[in-house]
Amino acid sequence: MRLDVTLGGRSRSVDVVRTDGGWRVCLDDGPPIEVRGRALDAVTWQLALGQAEARRLEVALDGERAFVLDGVQPLQGTVVDPRAHLLDLAAGAGQGEVRTQMPGAVVRILVEAGAEVAEGAVLLVVEAMKMENEFKAPFAARVVALHVEAGAAVEAGALLVQLEPLEA
Amino acid sequence: MTHRPLRRVLVANRGEIAVRVIRGCHEEGLQAVAVCSEADVDAVHVRAADAHVVVGPAPSAESYLVVDRILQAARDSGCDAVHPGYGFLSENARFAQAVIDAGLTWIGPPPDAIVAMGSKTGARQRMAAAGVPLVPGTLEALTDLDEARRIAVDIGFPVMLKAAAGGGGKGMRRVDDEASLDAALAAARSEARKSFADDAVYVEKLVERARHVEIQVLADAHGHVVHLFERDCSVQRRHQKVFEETPCPVLPDDVRAAMGEVACRAAAAVDYVGAGTCEFLLAADHRSFYFLEMNTRLQVEHPITELLTGVDLVRAQLRVAAGEPLWFTQDELERHGHAVECRVYAEDPYAGFRPAPGHLAGYREPAGPFVRVDGGVREGGEVPVHYDPMVAKLVVWGRDRAEALSRCRRALQDYRVVGIPTSIPFFLALFDDPDFQAGRYDTGLLTPAWLDANLPAPEASDAAFVAAAVAAFEAQASLGAGEAPAAEAGSAWVRAARWQHAHRRPW
């Protein structure tokens, strides 16, 4: 089974097959690694890669979102089965999307749809944990659409504003 | 004041402090009733209590902060006293008075003392009259921009803008020059209005390279006021404390004594009763100190004082509220060893301490000698988005600072929080900083540059990628085919004595 794993901002493709004593894993089509081990509980895995000493790592999966605790280091990312996304349309996402990384409430909106804003201009303010966080334009842009209203509650990852870059 | 025994206490709070207070009640032989929002019905503090009352929906403004609902909960559950914890209604004089008017015992200072200390400008006036040293600044709240500008120019930049009704770093802004005053004032007032429903702010000279040192005081209703020494709370991010220790590593004994005496005088000046804290700025000479404010409640960081002095502050609050005199004098209080506290927050230290509430897929607290965890979460539970993102306070005692820090480091390495990032890696980086190890730090320690240099973003190891993929593979396999998970493989597992990243330090 081939999985696309992103952790700590780095993506690798990981092939996993089960073997007699564990799994055989290839990272980015590299040489196979014999992995032995077991789950100690719902989140704790005791794993030995090749000849290395066994280590414990904690893994929490929530849909495609993944969280790995390696020692004391938290690593956040995704584990995606690419077969599940064969029918997805080509992503049109990316540049110009202003999203919140944390859930909160929209306190103020300082721009209107259609407005032109300078780089660094504050677009809106989202309050999370009683702290106000300003969202600024990453480049000079036109506001294509506002996806939230003042007072609205927003989930982590929510699209707040769609920008399009202004011609230089 | 007559003796007025308590029987059943409503704990008007949530999370770790509610659990802490419930424990104190039980140790005093009292029953404890929890309140909770609809989001908290499965929370740890509810389970710790003898009974609970649901007081409203998740937002605290509709539940934990609604005076009438909390009072109704106290009456309905047959309580004869209310403990407010910290935050929420703890420093709300109107609430304190309402509790008293309802014929219940208020486990906190008299409402007049809350009012006197609650407005920072009012408190400054009172303290100036009592001869308590103050940071240069305004004695009046500012609403007029021109006046703010004139005063700031007068005392000289940099200045601090602070919410008159504030606390916890909210509504607080550093201003370095006149040009940025307008924007800073607007932001400070907006935050102040939101957090405290009062947009009055005041201006204070910024004491550079200062340490934040505070004195715990305890007063009874019979005129006795004692202090329980200091706590150094200089390790802050966004003006919020994240690590505290006692003793302060740089405080000379004579300054400690002077600061303690001033704190007792400040408390006496407002006829204080109960546990309170006087916050001071200690200047870079480690001798000059200035009164900042008095927090008229139990502090988050009270446990380190408990470990240092052996005095249980919650039980002291309960006894004093019942009218009992303090059972010790100033001379009988002694300091033993060193105590530290790490505030473990659900936040990502690699992303500017961004709050990271969420589901706790795995959760295991450290234990061992002289290790105390004041927690309010559990495995399978949530750190809800609606409240402060605190997971727990890790509090550790040692014979001296080095022993306390090495023990705390071990406890941090044993702490497992799975599903959300926490500030645990930050504390380990802090403990690695040679200046911190030497006790050389001030409130300016945690700059963005410090964080960049000491907390590089973690890189995922091969093992991390393999673990994530194997876990996902097995989850899918057991879902799809109903297969049993991989059986125990291999024979003799070398039990890792320590985690991979757990380097032992010579201290």
XYZ file of C-alpha atoms in Angstrom:
675
model
C 0.000 0.000 0.000
C 1.370 3.355 -0.994
C 0.749 6.355 1.251
C 1.704 10.007 0.911
C 2.904 11.122 4.308
C 3.549 14.751 5.194
C 5.079 15.493 8.601
C 6.695 18.661 9.882
C 6.320 20.244 6.444
C 8.152 17.415 4.608
C 6.406 14.968 2.279
C 7.469 11.417 1.446
C 5.811 8.565 -0.289
C 5.802 5.440 1.875
C 5.158 1.893 0.647
C 3.982 -0.499 3.338
C 3.416 -4.261 3.103
C 2.901 -6.629 5.980
C 5.495 -9.380 6.544
C 5.688 -12.341 8.951
C 7.231 -10.362 11.751
C 6.039 -6.862 10.983
C 6.195 -4.717 7.860
C 8.423 -3.948 4.939
C 8.579 -0.239 4.251
C 10.139 1.787 1.412
C 10.624 5.523 1.804
C 10.545 7.415 -1.519
C 11.217 4.191 -3.438
C 14.413 3.675 -1.448
C 15.711 0.293 -0.286
C 13.236 -1.777 1.755
C 13.414 -1.420 5.535
C 12.340 -4.370 7.672
C 10.224 -2.983 10.488
C 9.332 -5.037 13.547
C 7.116 -4.021 16.386
C 3.609 -3.693 17.708
C 1.056 -1.288 19.049
C 1.301 -0.987 22.829
C -2.000 0.870 23.084
C -4.276 2.941 20.880
C -1.580 5.499 20.100
C 1.789 4.029 21.119
C 3.900 2.070 18.650
C 7.054 0.236 19.562
C 8.988 -0.067 16.321
C 12.460 -1.200 15.290
C 13.678 -0.103 11.855
C 16.192 -2.577 10.396
C 18.846 -3.342 12.966
C 18.134 -0.246 15.038
C 17.007 -0.470 18.639
C 13.247 -0.421 19.158
C 11.732 2.974 19.870
C 8.369 4.128 20.980
C 6.447 6.717 18.989
C 2.916 7.932 19.481
C 0.619 8.316 16.491
C -2.867 9.822 16.418
C -4.868 9.685 13.193
C -8.006 11.675 12.525
C -9.154 11.117 8.977
C -6.196 12.169 6.862
C -4.738 14.318 9.616
C -1.824 12.781 11.452
C -0.021 13.658 14.654
C 3.227 11.958 15.628
C 5.032 12.439 18.914
C 8.687 11.527 18.358
C 10.411 11.799 21.705
C 8.998 15.099 22.873
C 8.754 16.527 19.348
C 5.219 16.998 18.040
C 4.908 16.506 14.295
C 1.720 17.446 12.527
C 0.740 16.526 9.014
C -1.300 14.182 6.882
C -1.366 10.590 5.720
C -3.116 10.348 2.385
C -3.999 7.268 0.374
C -3.607 8.708 -3.127
C -6.126 6.177 -4.526
C -8.808 7.918 -2.486
C -8.144 11.125 -4.392
C -8.047 9.885 -7.977
C -11.357 11.542 -8.711
C -10.533 14.835 -7.028
C -10.483 17.762 -9.350
C -7.180 19.438 -9.873
C -6.664 21.712 -6.961
C -7.279 25.338 -7.717
C -6.204 26.295 -4.273
C -3.132 28.064 -3.120
C -2.085 31.592 -3.768
C -4.409 34.266 -2.500
C -6.271 32.159 0.030
C -6.166 33.638 3.500
C -6.992 30.918 5.995
C -7.001 30.745 9.768
C -4.823 28.105 11.369
C -6.829 28.161 14.568
C -10.487 28.169 15.431
C -11.838 31.442 16.716
C -14.252 34.269 16.128
C -14.060 37.006 13.501
C -13.860 40.270 15.419
C -13.546 42.851 12.670
C -13.395 42.968 8.904
C -11.457 45.921 7.593
C -11.855 45.444 3.839
C -14.679 45.009 1.369
C -15.006 42.714 -1.587
C -13.535 44.415 -4.610
C -11.195 46.614 -2.605
C -7.528 46.925 -3.493
C -5.133 46.524 -0.581
C -1.416 47.116 -0.133
C 0.971 44.404 0.969
C 0.797 44.094 4.751
C -2.614 45.746 5.020
C -4.735 44.269 7.789
C -7.694 42.423 6.254
C -9.484 41.165 9.293
C -9.015 40.299 12.942
C -9.776 36.899 14.421
C -9.906 36.364 18.131
C -8.786 33.036 19.532
C -8.225 32.315 23.190
C -9.030 35.947 23.928
C -6.077 37.168 21.849
C -6.644 39.214 18.714
C -4.802 38.054 15.633
C -4.474 40.239 12.559
C -4.553 38.723 9.106
C -2.584 40.787 6.609
C -2.369 40.787 2.842
C 0.774 38.840 1.865
C 1.054 40.923 -1.302
C -0.687 43.872 -2.964
C -4.031 42.441 -3.977
C -7.646 42.859 -4.893
C -10.164 41.306 -2.476
C -12.055 38.803 -4.630
C -14.374 37.508 -1.928
C -14.974 37.618 1.796
C -15.997 34.207 3.076
C -16.839 35.226 6.649
C -18.818 37.884 8.464
C -17.896 39.825 11.569
C -18.932 37.840 14.616
C -18.771 34.500 12.818
C -17.131 31.508 14.450
C -14.481 29.915 12.233
C -12.938 26.456 12.299
C -9.215 25.760 11.923
C -8.305 25.900 8.238
C -11.329 27.972 7.297
C -11.004 30.154 4.213
C -11.443 33.761 5.307
C -10.622 35.887 2.308
C -9.795 35.203 -1.341
C -7.275 37.626 -2.807
C -5.905 38.032 -6.291
C -2.539 39.677 -6.820
C -2.500 43.103 -8.383
C -0.363 43.492 -11.479
C 2.958 45.051 -10.520
C -15.687 38.198 62.472
C -17.404 35.195 63.939
C -16.487 31.646 63.160
C -18.706 30.380 60.392
C -18.026 26.746 59.509
C -18.447 25.713 55.880
C -20.078 22.523 54.737
C -20.521 22.528 50.969
C -18.627 24.722 48.519
C -19.618 25.707 44.995
C -16.482 25.840 42.860
C -17.256 28.484 40.248
C -14.571 27.534 37.757
C -13.378 24.795 35.423
C -10.228 22.908 34.468
C -7.222 22.422 36.665
C -8.034 25.144 39.191
C -11.485 23.720 39.821
C -9.899 20.316 40.426
C -7.314 21.919 42.721
C -9.980 23.670 44.801
C -12.161 20.541 44.962
C -9.175 18.617 46.354
C -8.668 21.295 48.995
C -12.341 21.139 49.966
C -12.240 17.376 50.322
C -9.116 17.557 52.449
C -10.876 20.041 54.728
C -13.798 17.639 55.021
C -16.070 19.792 52.859
C -18.248 18.771 49.943
C -17.574 20.383 46.593
C -20.051 21.140 43.828
C -18.770 21.836 40.316
C -20.330 24.073 37.707
C -19.864 23.352 34.033
C -20.873 24.539 30.612
C -22.536 22.188 28.171
C -19.108 21.669 26.570
C -17.632 20.528 29.886
C -20.130 17.938 31.176
C -17.520 15.189 30.728
C -14.636 17.295 32.007
C -12.294 16.210 34.771
C -13.426 18.838 37.274
C -17.016 17.605 37.018
C -15.921 14.070 37.818
C -13.821 15.258 40.753
C -16.758 16.986 42.453
C -19.508 15.514 44.623
C -22.171 17.031 42.392
C -22.367 19.385 39.446
C -24.664 21.962 37.897
C -24.755 22.793 34.182
C -24.829 26.598 33.984
C -25.117 27.292 30.270
C -23.746 26.774 26.771
C -20.070 26.553 25.881
C -19.110 30.236 25.578
C -17.963 31.414 29.002
C -19.955 34.647 28.600
C -23.092 32.484 28.621
C -22.050 30.090 31.388
C -19.069 30.541 33.732
C -19.362 34.340 33.638
C -23.101 34.648 34.273
C -23.430 35.798 37.885
C -27.117 34.907 38.263
C -26.658 31.382 36.943
C -23.709 30.698 39.231
C -25.641 32.015 42.233
C -28.665 29.960 41.271
C -26.423 26.896 40.997
C -25.103 27.545 44.515
C -28.607 27.840 45.933
C -30.019 24.867 44.003
C -27.195 22.588 45.075
C -27.401 23.556 48.748
C -23.986 25.186 48.966
C -23.087 27.575 51.776
C -19.944 29.016 50.173
C -18.487 29.924 46.764
C -14.852 29.609 45.667
C -14.189 31.428 42.384
C -10.768 29.973 41.469
C -8.824 32.352 39.217
C -10.030 34.143 36.088
C -13.758 34.166 35.297
C -15.591 35.858 38.208
C -12.742 35.687 40.729
C -12.015 39.420 40.681
C -15.561 40.573 40.029
C -16.569 42.614 43.085
C -20.218 42.650 42.022
C -20.216 38.851 42.041
C -18.468 38.723 45.411
C -21.055 41.087 46.854
C -23.910 39.105 45.313
C -22.579 35.935 46.935
C -22.454 37.656 50.308
C -25.909 39.211 49.818
C -27.284 35.744 49.077
C -26.185 34.720 52.563
C -23.295 32.593 51.297
C -19.649 32.719 52.327
C -17.383 34.265 49.703
C -14.027 32.507 49.640
C -12.043 35.515 48.584
C -11.172 39.023 49.664
C -13.815 41.584 50.699
C -15.517 43.194 47.669
C -14.115 46.577 48.725
C -10.568 45.214 48.491
C -11.310 43.809 45.016
C -12.641 47.203 43.934
C -9.675 49.032 45.435
C -7.147 46.831 43.630
C -9.302 46.068 40.569
C -8.777 49.367 38.841
C -5.070 49.618 38.221
C -5.216 53.394 38.331
C -7.251 53.410 41.545
C -4.829 50.932 43.064
C -1.892 53.121 42.103
C -3.486 56.042 43.932
C -4.147 53.949 47.027
C -0.674 52.450 47.000
C 1.036 55.812 46.482
C -0.795 57.031 49.577
C 0.402 53.953 51.507
C 4.024 54.647 50.576
C 4.357 51.707 48.192
C 6.939 52.350 45.424
C 5.341 52.704 41.967
C 6.533 52.759 38.353
C 6.366 56.319 36.953
C 3.156 56.767 35.006
C -0.436 57.956 35.131
C -2.642 57.704 38.171
C -5.744 58.233 36.019
C -7.263 56.124 33.262
C -6.882 57.638 29.817
C -9.619 58.041 27.272
C -8.191 60.973 25.388
C -5.504 60.385 22.814
C -3.908 63.808 23.146
C -3.569 63.390 26.853
C -2.025 59.942 26.378
C 0.473 61.413 23.946
C 1.412 64.252 26.265
C 1.955 61.943 29.226
C 3.918 59.389 27.221
C 6.209 62.087 25.867
C 6.531 63.453 29.370
C 7.690 60.234 31.058
C 9.667 59.204 27.965
C 9.424 56.259 25.577
C 9.349 53.329 25.705
C 6.088 53.148 27.634
C 3.576 50.410 28.359
C -0.150 50.805 27.741
C -2.179 48.657 30.098
C -5.880 47.997 30.498
C -6.999 49.616 33.736
C -9.159 46.592 34.526
C -6.700 44.171 32.994
C -4.566 41.168 33.668
C -3.022 38.214 31.885
C -1.310 40.363 29.299
C -4.554 41.286 27.607
C -4.952 44.897 26.551
C -1.221 45.452 27.045
C 1.038 47.097 24.455
C 4.646 48.274 24.368
C 5.060 51.569 22.562
C 8.524 52.644 21.459
C 7.797 56.006 19.869
C 5.151 58.627 19.418
C 4.391 57.527 15.861
C 3.039 54.131 16.943
C 1.045 55.445 19.899
C -2.288 55.888 18.094
C -2.474 52.369 16.702
C -1.274 50.819 19.962
C -3.816 52.754 21.974
C -6.651 51.658 19.689
C -5.579 48.016 19.872
C -5.106 48.087 23.657
C -8.535 49.657 24.161
C -10.216 47.197 21.821
C -8.665 44.216 23.616
C -9.466 45.750 26.985
C -13.091 46.275 26.023
C -13.356 42.722 24.808
C -11.647 41.065 27.753
C -12.829 43.230 30.617
C -15.790 45.233 29.222
C -13.875 48.389 30.136
C -11.674 50.182 27.618
C -9.874 52.488 30.035
C -6.105 52.210 29.731
C -3.195 53.844 31.481
C 0.398 54.652 30.631
C 3.455 53.484 32.522
C 7.172 53.890 31.949
C 8.698 50.661 30.699
C 11.345 49.478 33.145
C 13.863 47.832 30.823
C 15.394 44.433 31.560
C 13.144 44.078 34.568
C 12.187 40.859 36.288
C 8.648 40.145 37.339
C 8.746 39.176 41.001
C 5.614 38.805 43.077
C 4.884 38.258 46.754
C 2.225 35.878 48.030
C 0.277 37.320 50.934
C -2.230 35.716 53.243
C -4.461 37.671 55.612
C -7.148 36.601 58.063
C -10.174 38.506 59.309
C -8.451 39.158 62.635
C -5.898 41.636 61.350
C -2.997 39.254 60.699
C -1.159 39.661 57.401
C 1.818 37.497 56.434
C 3.754 37.011 53.218
C 4.913 33.671 51.874
C 7.937 34.977 49.999
C 8.335 35.586 46.297
C 7.795 33.960 42.946
C 9.858 34.912 39.914
C 7.537 34.991 36.895
C 9.898 36.634 34.412
C 9.684 33.958 31.721
C 6.806 35.320 29.681
C 5.513 35.231 26.155
C 2.994 37.815 24.986
C 3.199 39.225 28.538
C 1.834 35.962 29.884
C 3.709 33.864 32.397
C 4.780 30.433 31.225
C 7.345 29.385 33.850
C 7.683 30.408 37.467
C 10.163 29.614 40.203
C 10.789 30.367 43.831
C 13.070 31.606 45.235
C 13.906 34.225 42.615
C 17.491 33.305 41.642
C 18.809 36.881 41.946
C 16.868 38.391 44.841
C 19.085 39.462 47.763
C 17.728 38.510 51.202
C 17.330 42.093 52.368
C 15.374 43.023 49.214
C 13.159 39.958 49.698
C 12.397 41.090 53.226
C 11.690 44.652 52.085
C 9.451 43.493 49.256
C 7.544 41.197 51.612
C 7.037 44.022 54.074
C 5.750 46.327 51.312
C 3.354 43.619 50.082
C 1.919 43.163 53.570
C 1.534 46.923 53.858
C -0.259 47.051 50.486
C -2.648 44.300 51.587
C -3.299 45.962 54.929
C -4.013 49.272 53.190
C -7.099 47.745 51.565
C -8.116 45.613 54.601
C -7.327 42.489 52.665
C -8.546 39.060 53.772
C -7.582 35.773 52.096
C -4.866 34.888 49.601
C -3.555 37.584 47.289
C -0.477 38.491 45.333
C 1.422 41.736 44.985
C 3.274 41.943 41.693
C 6.483 43.937 41.450
C 8.975 44.832 38.783
C 12.508 44.174 39.985
C 14.899 46.496 38.139
C 18.128 45.306 36.543
C 20.111 46.323 39.653
C 18.129 43.616 41.518
C 17.484 46.104 44.307
C 14.938 48.708 43.099
C 11.422 47.375 42.875
C 8.083 48.878 41.908
C 4.556 47.773 42.749
C 2.625 46.785 39.626
C -0.696 45.516 40.883
C -2.310 43.238 43.409
C -4.148 40.179 42.181
C -7.040 39.654 44.553
C -7.363 35.928 44.022
C -5.462 32.677 44.068
C -2.764 32.746 41.377
C -2.167 30.129 38.706
C 1.363 29.700 40.061
C 0.401 29.295 43.742
C 1.654 25.668 43.946
C 5.346 26.602 43.933
C 4.760 28.636 47.093
C 2.982 25.660 48.612
C 5.966 23.416 47.895
C 8.437 26.002 49.198
C 6.645 26.796 52.453
C 4.527 23.721 53.159
C 1.416 25.913 53.418
C -1.644 24.698 51.479
C -3.018 27.983 50.134
C -6.440 26.641 49.150
C -6.991 25.162 52.585
C -5.808 28.444 54.074
C -8.378 30.286 51.941
C -11.124 27.957 53.153
C -10.170 28.379 56.815
C -9.783 32.140 56.618
C -13.160 32.420 54.863
C -14.683 30.425 57.710
C -13.369 33.051 60.107
C -10.454 31.081 61.520
C -7.259 32.959 62.362
C -4.016 32.117 60.548
C -2.358 29.274 62.415
C 1.199 30.525 61.929
C 3.091 33.786 62.207
C 5.508 35.438 59.798
C 8.447 34.258 61.882
C 7.295 30.660 61.661
C 7.315 30.658 57.853
C 10.427 29.155 56.291
C 11.608 28.481 52.786
C 12.770 24.985 51.921
C 14.608 24.184 48.701
C 13.426 25.379 45.307
C 10.207 24.937 43.366
C 9.430 25.466 39.680
C 6.272 25.429 37.577
C 5.856 24.855 33.851
C 2.495 25.877 32.401
C 1.854 23.205 29.833
C -0.388 24.842 27.239
C -2.085 23.409 24.176
C -0.130 25.596 21.810
C 2.470 25.135 19.120
C 5.829 26.511 20.277
C 7.152 26.115 16.724
C 4.452 28.427 15.348
C 4.676 31.407 17.661
C 2.829 29.604 20.467
C -0.301 29.447 18.342
C -3.171 28.055 20.419
C -3.793 24.438 19.442
C -6.917 23.185 21.192
C -8.227 19.795 20.178
C -8.670 16.130 20.975
C -6.281 14.368 23.352
C -5.853 11.002 21.620
C -3.269 10.058 24.217
C -2.432 11.641 27.549
C -0.109 10.509 30.329
C 1.127 12.736 33.123
C 4.542 12.318 34.694
C 4.894 11.173 38.293
C 7.671 10.376 40.730
C 9.107 11.988 43.842
C 8.446 15.715 44.328
C 6.529 15.944 41.045
C 3.032 17.418 41.164
C 0.718 17.811 38.194
C -2.282 20.092 38.596
C -4.233 18.982 35.562
C -7.727 19.343 34.252
C -7.781 17.131 31.173
C -7.849 13.422 30.475
C -7.030 10.966 27.713
C -9.836 10.936 25.174
C -10.946 14.372 26.319
C -10.645 17.746 24.714
C -8.867 21.018 25.259
C -11.899 23.084 24.242
C -11.575 26.078 21.970
C -13.759 28.196 24.242
C -11.385 28.597 27.184
C -7.765 29.098 28.112
C -5.635 26.477 26.354
C -4.016 25.169 29.519
C -3.418 21.422 29.741
C -1.837 21.289 33.185
C 0.756 22.803 35.466
C 3.835 20.721 36.110
C 5.175 21.667 39.535
C 8.441 20.233 40.824
C 10.446 20.618 44.025
C 14.179 20.119 44.565
C 16.671 20.738 47.381
C 18.144 23.461 45.213
C 17.470 25.021 41.808
C 19.676 22.586 39.901
C 17.921 19.579 41.421
C 14.498 21.073 40.771
C 15.365 21.758 37.113
C 16.880 18.333 36.462
C 13.855 16.675 38.042
C 11.518 18.881 36.052
C 13.386 18.003 32.859
C 12.871 14.313 33.548
C 9.178 14.897 34.207
C 8.794 16.880 30.962
C 10.415 14.024 29.040
C 7.993 11.558 30.633
C 4.961 13.719 29.786
C 3.014 12.305 26.809
C 0.468 14.480 25.077
C -0.696 12.932 21.801
C -2.948 14.673 19.317
C -2.128 18.312 19.942
C 1.192 20.135 20.228
C 2.112 21.547 23.626
C 4.709 23.872 25.055
C 6.711 20.921 26.483
C 9.525 21.161 23.874
C 9.782 24.864 24.645
C 10.501 24.161 28.312
C 13.232 21.669 27.413
C 14.811 24.300 25.144
C 14.514 26.847 27.943
C 16.258 24.515 30.365
C 19.103 24.167 27.817
C 19.735 27.920 27.701
C 22.956 28.663 29.630
C 21.682 32.073 30.727
C 18.510 30.519 32.084
C 20.533 27.817 33.813
C 22.555 30.542 35.493
C 19.382 32.368 36.518
C 20.250 35.300 34.223
C 17.012 36.260 32.534
C 14.360 38.955 32.527
C 10.916 39.472 31.041
C 12.512 40.129 27.640
C 14.026 36.638 27.388
C 11.617 35.107 24.897
C 12.222 37.210 21.797
C 11.444 35.874 18.329
C 15.222 35.596 17.853
C 15.517 33.449 20.992
C 12.761 31.175 19.764
C 14.319 30.864 16.296
C 17.723 30.040 17.759
C 16.562 27.684 20.498
C 13.490 26.072 19.010
C 14.287 25.075 15.438
C 11.321 23.446 13.735
C 11.422 19.699 14.350
C 12.431 17.512 11.456
C 10.546 14.310 10.966
C 12.780 11.246 11.308
C 12.480 8.117 9.137
C 10.931 6.453 12.166
C 8.234 9.121 12.364
C 7.280 8.601 8.698
C 7.303 4.833 9.177
C 5.204 5.033 12.352
C 2.600 7.259 10.702
C 2.411 4.990 7.647
C 2.282 1.752 9.653
C -0.432 3.143 11.930
C -2.496 4.275 8.937
C -1.907 0.959 7.147
C -3.047 -1.069 10.166
C -6.042 1.196 10.756
C -7.124 0.682 7.155
C -6.400 -3.055 7.238
C -8.465 -3.636 10.376
C -11.259 -1.490 8.967
C -11.289 -3.159 5.563
C -10.840 -6.864 6.241
C -11.614 -7.084 9.919
C -8.110 -8.405 10.379
C -6.528 -8.483 13.759
C -3.763 -5.946 14.177
C -0.238 -7.212 13.718
C 0.646 -9.658 16.438
C 3.541 -9.036 18.692
C 6.597 -9.372 16.537
C 10.138 -10.085 17.533
C 11.157 -11.581 20.826
C 13.325 -9.660 23.166
C 12.446 -6.025 23.017
C 15.091 -3.881 24.491
C 13.129 -1.598 26.712
C 14.346 1.833 25.837
C 15.519 3.362 29.073
C 15.054 6.822 27.732
C 13.447 8.466 24.778
C 15.574 9.123 21.769
C 15.774 12.853 22.310
C 16.182 12.709 26.032
C 19.755 13.769 26.510
C 20.832 13.675 30.094
C 22.342 16.907 31.317
C 25.188 17.034 33.794
C 23.056 19.129 36.085
